[in-house]
XYZ file of C-alpha atoms in Angstrom:
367
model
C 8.178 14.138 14.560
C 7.539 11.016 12.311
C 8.547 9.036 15.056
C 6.790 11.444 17.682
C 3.578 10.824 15.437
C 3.352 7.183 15.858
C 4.018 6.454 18.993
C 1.217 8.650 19.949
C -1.087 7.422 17.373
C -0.087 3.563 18.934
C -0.941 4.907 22.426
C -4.324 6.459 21.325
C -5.177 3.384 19.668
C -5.094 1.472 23.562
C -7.364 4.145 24.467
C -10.403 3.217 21.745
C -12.750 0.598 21.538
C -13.201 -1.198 18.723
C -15.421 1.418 17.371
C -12.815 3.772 17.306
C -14.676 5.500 20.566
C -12.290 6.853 22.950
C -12.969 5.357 26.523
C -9.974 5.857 28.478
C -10.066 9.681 28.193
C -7.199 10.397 30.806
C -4.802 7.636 29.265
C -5.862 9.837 25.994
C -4.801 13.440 27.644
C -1.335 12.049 29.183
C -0.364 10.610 25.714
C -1.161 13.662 24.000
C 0.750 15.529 26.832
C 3.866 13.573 26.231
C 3.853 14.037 22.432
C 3.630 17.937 23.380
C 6.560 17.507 25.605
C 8.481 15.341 23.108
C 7.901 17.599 19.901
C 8.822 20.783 21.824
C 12.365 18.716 22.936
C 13.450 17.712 20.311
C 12.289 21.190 18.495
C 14.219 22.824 21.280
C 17.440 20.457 20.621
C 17.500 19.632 16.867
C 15.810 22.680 14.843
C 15.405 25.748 17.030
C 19.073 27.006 16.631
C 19.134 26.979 13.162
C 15.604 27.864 11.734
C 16.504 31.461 10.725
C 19.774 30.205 8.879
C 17.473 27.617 7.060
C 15.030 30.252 6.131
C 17.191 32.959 5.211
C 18.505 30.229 2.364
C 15.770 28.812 1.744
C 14.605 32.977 0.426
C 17.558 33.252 -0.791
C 16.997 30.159 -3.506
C 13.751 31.048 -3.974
C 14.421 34.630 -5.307
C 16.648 32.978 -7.805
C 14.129 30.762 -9.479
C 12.288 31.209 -12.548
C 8.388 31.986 -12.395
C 6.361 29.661 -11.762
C 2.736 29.365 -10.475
C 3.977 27.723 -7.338
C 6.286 30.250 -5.907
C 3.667 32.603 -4.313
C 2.514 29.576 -2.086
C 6.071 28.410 -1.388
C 6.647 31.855 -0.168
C 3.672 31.858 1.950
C 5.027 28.683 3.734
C 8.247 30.416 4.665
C 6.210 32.840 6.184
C 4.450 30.568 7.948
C 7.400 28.775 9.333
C 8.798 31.976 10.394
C 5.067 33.406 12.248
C 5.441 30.319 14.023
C 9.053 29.555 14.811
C 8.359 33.001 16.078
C 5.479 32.208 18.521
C 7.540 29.103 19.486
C 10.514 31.100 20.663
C 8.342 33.908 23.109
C 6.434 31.022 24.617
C 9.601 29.127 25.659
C 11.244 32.760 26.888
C 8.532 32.730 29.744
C 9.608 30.127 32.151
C 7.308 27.379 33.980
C 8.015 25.168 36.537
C 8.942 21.511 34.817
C 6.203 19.066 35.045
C 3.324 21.806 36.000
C 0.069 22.477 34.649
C 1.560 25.262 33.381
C 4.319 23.346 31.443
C 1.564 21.093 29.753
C -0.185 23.876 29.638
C 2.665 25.854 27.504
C 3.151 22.797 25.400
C -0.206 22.092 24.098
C -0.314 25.652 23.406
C 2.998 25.260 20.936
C 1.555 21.970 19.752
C 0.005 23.665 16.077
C 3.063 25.478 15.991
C 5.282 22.128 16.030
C 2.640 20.627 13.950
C 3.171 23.527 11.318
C 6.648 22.917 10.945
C 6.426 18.878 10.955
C 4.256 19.509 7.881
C 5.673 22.249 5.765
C 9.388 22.156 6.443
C 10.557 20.006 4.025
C 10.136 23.070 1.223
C 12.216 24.905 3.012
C 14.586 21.888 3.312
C 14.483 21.371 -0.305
C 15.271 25.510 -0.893
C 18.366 25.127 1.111
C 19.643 22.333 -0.521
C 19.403 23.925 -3.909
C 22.786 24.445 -5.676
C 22.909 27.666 -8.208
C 23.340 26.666 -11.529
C 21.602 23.300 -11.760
C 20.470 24.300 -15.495
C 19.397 21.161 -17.945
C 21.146 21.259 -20.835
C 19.393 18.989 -23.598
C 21.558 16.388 -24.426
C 19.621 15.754 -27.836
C 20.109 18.252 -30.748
C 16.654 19.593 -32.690
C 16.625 17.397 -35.106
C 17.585 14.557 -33.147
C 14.572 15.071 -30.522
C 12.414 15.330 -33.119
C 12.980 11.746 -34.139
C 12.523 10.710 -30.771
C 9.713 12.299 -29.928
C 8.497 10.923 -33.523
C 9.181 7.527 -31.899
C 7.611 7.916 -29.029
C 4.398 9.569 -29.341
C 4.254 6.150 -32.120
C 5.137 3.706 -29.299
C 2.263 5.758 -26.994
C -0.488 5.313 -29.729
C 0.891 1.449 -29.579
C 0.984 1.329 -25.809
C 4.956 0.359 -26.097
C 6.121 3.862 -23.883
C 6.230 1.946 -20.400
C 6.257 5.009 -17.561
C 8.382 4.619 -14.771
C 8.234 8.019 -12.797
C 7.201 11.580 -13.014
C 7.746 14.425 -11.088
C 7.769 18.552 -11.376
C 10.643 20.915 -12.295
C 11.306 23.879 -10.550
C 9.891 25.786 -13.803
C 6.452 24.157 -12.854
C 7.404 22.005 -16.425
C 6.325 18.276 -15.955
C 8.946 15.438 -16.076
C 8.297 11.826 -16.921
C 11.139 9.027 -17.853
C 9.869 5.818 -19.501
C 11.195 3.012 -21.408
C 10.744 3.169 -25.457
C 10.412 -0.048 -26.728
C 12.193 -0.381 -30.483
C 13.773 -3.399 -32.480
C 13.465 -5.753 -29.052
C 15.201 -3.932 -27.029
C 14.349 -0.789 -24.896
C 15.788 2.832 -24.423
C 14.768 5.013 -21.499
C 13.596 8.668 -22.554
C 12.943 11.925 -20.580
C 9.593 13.248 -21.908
C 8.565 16.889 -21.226
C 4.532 17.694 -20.331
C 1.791 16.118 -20.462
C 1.424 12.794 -22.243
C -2.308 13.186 -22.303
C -1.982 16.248 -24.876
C -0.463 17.196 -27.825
C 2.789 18.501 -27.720
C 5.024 16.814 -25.807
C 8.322 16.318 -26.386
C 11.550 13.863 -26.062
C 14.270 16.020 -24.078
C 16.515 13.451 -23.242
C 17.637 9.653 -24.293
C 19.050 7.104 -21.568
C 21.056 3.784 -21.674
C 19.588 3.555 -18.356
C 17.608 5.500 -15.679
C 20.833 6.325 -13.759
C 22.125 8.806 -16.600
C 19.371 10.544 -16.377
C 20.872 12.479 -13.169
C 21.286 15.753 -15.384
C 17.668 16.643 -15.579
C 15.875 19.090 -13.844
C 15.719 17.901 -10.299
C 12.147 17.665 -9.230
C 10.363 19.981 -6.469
C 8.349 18.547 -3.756
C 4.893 17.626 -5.027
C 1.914 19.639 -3.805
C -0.978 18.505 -1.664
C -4.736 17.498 -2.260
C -6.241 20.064 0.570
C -4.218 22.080 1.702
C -6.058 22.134 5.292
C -4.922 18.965 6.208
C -2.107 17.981 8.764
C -0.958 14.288 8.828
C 0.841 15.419 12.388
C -2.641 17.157 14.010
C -5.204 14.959 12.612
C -9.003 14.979 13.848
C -10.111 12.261 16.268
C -11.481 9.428 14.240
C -15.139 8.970 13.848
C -16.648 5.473 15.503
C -17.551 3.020 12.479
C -18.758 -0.336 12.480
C -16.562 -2.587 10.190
C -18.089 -4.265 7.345
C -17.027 -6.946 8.708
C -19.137 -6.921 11.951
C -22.162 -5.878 10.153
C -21.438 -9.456 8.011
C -21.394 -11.050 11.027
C -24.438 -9.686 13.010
C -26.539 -10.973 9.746
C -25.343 -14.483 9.661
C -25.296 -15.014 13.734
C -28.738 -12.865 13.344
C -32.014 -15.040 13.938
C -34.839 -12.015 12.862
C -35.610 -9.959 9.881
C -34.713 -6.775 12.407
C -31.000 -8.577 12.487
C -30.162 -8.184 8.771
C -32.120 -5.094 8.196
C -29.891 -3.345 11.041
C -26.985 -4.695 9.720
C -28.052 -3.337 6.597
C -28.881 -0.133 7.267
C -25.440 0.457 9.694
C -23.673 0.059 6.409
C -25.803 2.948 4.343
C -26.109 4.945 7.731
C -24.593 8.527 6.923
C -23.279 11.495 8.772
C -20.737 11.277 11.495
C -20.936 7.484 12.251
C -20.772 7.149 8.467
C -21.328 3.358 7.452
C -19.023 1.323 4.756
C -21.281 1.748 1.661
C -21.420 5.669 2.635
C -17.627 5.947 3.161
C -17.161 4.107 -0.090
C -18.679 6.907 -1.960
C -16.811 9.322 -0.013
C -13.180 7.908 -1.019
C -14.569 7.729 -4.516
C -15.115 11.204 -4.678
C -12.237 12.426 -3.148
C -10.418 10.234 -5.411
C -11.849 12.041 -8.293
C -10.558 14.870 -7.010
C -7.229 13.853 -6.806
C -7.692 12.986 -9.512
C -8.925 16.056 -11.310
C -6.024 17.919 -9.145
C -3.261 16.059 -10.971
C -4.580 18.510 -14.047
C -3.512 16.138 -16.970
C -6.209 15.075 -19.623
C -5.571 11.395 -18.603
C -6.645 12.231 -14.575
C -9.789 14.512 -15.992
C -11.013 11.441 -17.673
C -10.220 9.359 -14.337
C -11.979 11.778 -12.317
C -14.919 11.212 -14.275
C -14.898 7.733 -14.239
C -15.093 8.017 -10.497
C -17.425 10.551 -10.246
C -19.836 8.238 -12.165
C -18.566 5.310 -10.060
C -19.480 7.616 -6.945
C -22.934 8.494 -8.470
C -23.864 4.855 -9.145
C -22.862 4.056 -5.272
C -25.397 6.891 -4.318
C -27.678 5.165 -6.139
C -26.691 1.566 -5.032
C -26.793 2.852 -1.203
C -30.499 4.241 -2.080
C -32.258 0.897 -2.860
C -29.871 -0.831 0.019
C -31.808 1.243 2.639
C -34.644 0.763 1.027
C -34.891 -2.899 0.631
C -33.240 -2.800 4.172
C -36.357 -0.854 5.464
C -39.043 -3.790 3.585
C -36.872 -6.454 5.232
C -37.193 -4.752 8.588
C -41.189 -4.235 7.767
C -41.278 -8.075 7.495
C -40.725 -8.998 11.807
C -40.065 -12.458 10.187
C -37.868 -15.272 11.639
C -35.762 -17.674 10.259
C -38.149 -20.935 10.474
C -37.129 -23.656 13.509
C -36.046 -26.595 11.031
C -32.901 -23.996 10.168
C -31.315 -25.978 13.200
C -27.465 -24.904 14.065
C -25.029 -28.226 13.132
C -22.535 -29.171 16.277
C -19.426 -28.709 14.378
C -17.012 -29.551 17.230
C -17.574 -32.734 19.221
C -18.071 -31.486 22.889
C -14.541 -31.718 25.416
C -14.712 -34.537 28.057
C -15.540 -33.647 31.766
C -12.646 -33.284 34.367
C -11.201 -36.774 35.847
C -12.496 -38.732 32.686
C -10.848 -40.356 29.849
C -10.506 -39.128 26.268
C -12.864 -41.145 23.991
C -10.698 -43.861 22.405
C -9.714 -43.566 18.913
C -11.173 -45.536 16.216
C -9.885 -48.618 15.125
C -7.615 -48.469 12.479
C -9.033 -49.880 9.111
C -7.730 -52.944 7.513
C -5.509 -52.524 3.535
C -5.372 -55.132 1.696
C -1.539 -55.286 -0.151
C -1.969 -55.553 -3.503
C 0.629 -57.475 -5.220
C 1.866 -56.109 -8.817
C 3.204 -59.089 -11.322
């Protein structure tokens, strides 16, 4: 589907202008029809014999594990897979002729459906491949993760604790290994919660990241929205690139030329200019941010929030000092005269200028 999903994102991309308008609108429909047809092959060939066996384990695994606050929504995926796997199976029981309307028809119809599982399967992938009795066992005793943790929460406060990678364990307990710098040299640690608040702990100590195999495996991260599809996005809305809006000011001759350059980058609402779609990844970044729910990305979130707040503000007095310039219906004055930077190509049947005469150097003679 990966695959599926850029070759059809490549083929809408011929069908846009450089606005991001679509203006070949049948070239549009027959790609989208052949991504249909392709997902619901190689559905049809590579997953539809086997998605009750991958459920069915995928349950199985998840009744085993301990609670967590993530469970209820894996379960509601499963469910999901299985409503539309479902709806997948009846549609393709009713035959259609091959290469009818009421083929395409059929597959746009299964296209969500395919989109559903191009998006959530991989939890029940990672279910199924679940082993029982994948336990951690802490290969530190009390006393002696006590003097690690001792050592690192000192090399934190020093800003010696370099982190390499974090992830979540199937408890919903949050995994991080880093390096612990001590006496020149460097250790890697497993650390257990979050580093942003007291009480986390050293569970494990490391030559090297690859012994760290025996710790709690991680569990596929979640998502931001949970709304979103990467495989059935929304058509794109036109925007003007910053870019072009540079260049329509300094090829621009009038006051009206900057100002509307000026104002295309604050303009908001679905044609959204740069400035305004600034502020918009700023705030969803707080988000993100804020959704990681440590104390360090609560305190990022707010820096961005204020970061967003002072682009509000920023894309304010651009629009209005846009709107004065506009209110000006000045020109650039005639002595601004444009400099001939390339000298002009000779006429057909004519000869090149010659080239200059080469200077004369004098050879100076070292004694």
């Amino acid at each position: 589907m990966a695959v599926i999903g850029r070759e059809t994102d490549a083929a809408l991309d011929m069908t846009r202008d450089h606005y991001g308008r679509t203006v070949h609108t049948d070239v549009a429909k027959a790609a989208r029809a052949n991504r249909d047809k392709a997902a619901v092959e190689a559905y049809t060939t590579h997953l539809a014999p086997h998605t009750g066996a991958l459920l069915d384990a995928a349950r199985r695994v998840l009744d085993k594990l301990p609670p967590a606050p993530h469970l209820a929504g894996w379960r509601a995926v499963l469910d999901e897979l299985a409503a539309s796997a479902a709806e997948i199976r009846q549609a393709l029981e009713r035959p259609v002729t091959p290469g009818s309307r009421s083929e395409r028809a059929q597959h746009a119809a299964l296209w969500p459906h395919l989109a559903i599982w191009a998006d959530h399967s991989f939890i029940a992938s990672h279910l199924a491949d679940q082993r029982d009795g994948q336990h951690h066992k802490a290969p530190l005793t009390d006393e002696e993760q006590q003097h690690w943790t001792g050592l690192a929460q000192a090399a934190r406060r020093r800003g010696d604790l370099e982190l390499v990678e974090s992830w979540y364990a199937a408890d919903g307990q949050q995994i991080t290994l880093a390096y612990l710098a001590k006496d020149d040299d460097s250790t890697v640690v497993a650390l257990r919660g979050d580093l942003g608040a007291p009480g986390w702990q050293v569970i494990g100590r490391y030559a090297h990241e690859y012994e760290a195999g025996a710790l709690p495996s991680p569990v596929p991260p979640g998502v931001l929205r949970s709304d979103v599809s990467r495989f059935d996005r929304p058509a794109p809305a036109p925007e003007v690139s910053l870019q072009e809006l540079l260049r329509n000011v300094v090829e621009g001759q009038t006051a009206g030329d900057a100002s509307d350059a000026l104002l295309g980058a604050v303009q908001s609402g679905y044609c959204a200019g740069p400035m305004v779609r600034l502020q918009e990844l700023l705030e969803t970044s707080a988000q993100f941010a804020s959704a990681l729910e440590t104390v360090q990305g609560r305190q990022i979130a707010a820096r961005l929030s204020a970061l967003g707040r002072q682009i509000n503000f920023l894309t304010r007095e651009v629009e209005k000092a846009a709107k004065d310039l506009g209110a000006t219906v000045a020109v650039l004055p005639p002595h601004r005269t444009p400099v001939v930077r390339a000298r002009p190509r000779p006429t057909v049947d004519t000869a090149p200028p010659a080239p200059p005469g080469r200077a004369r150097t004098t050879t100076r003679h070292h004694t």
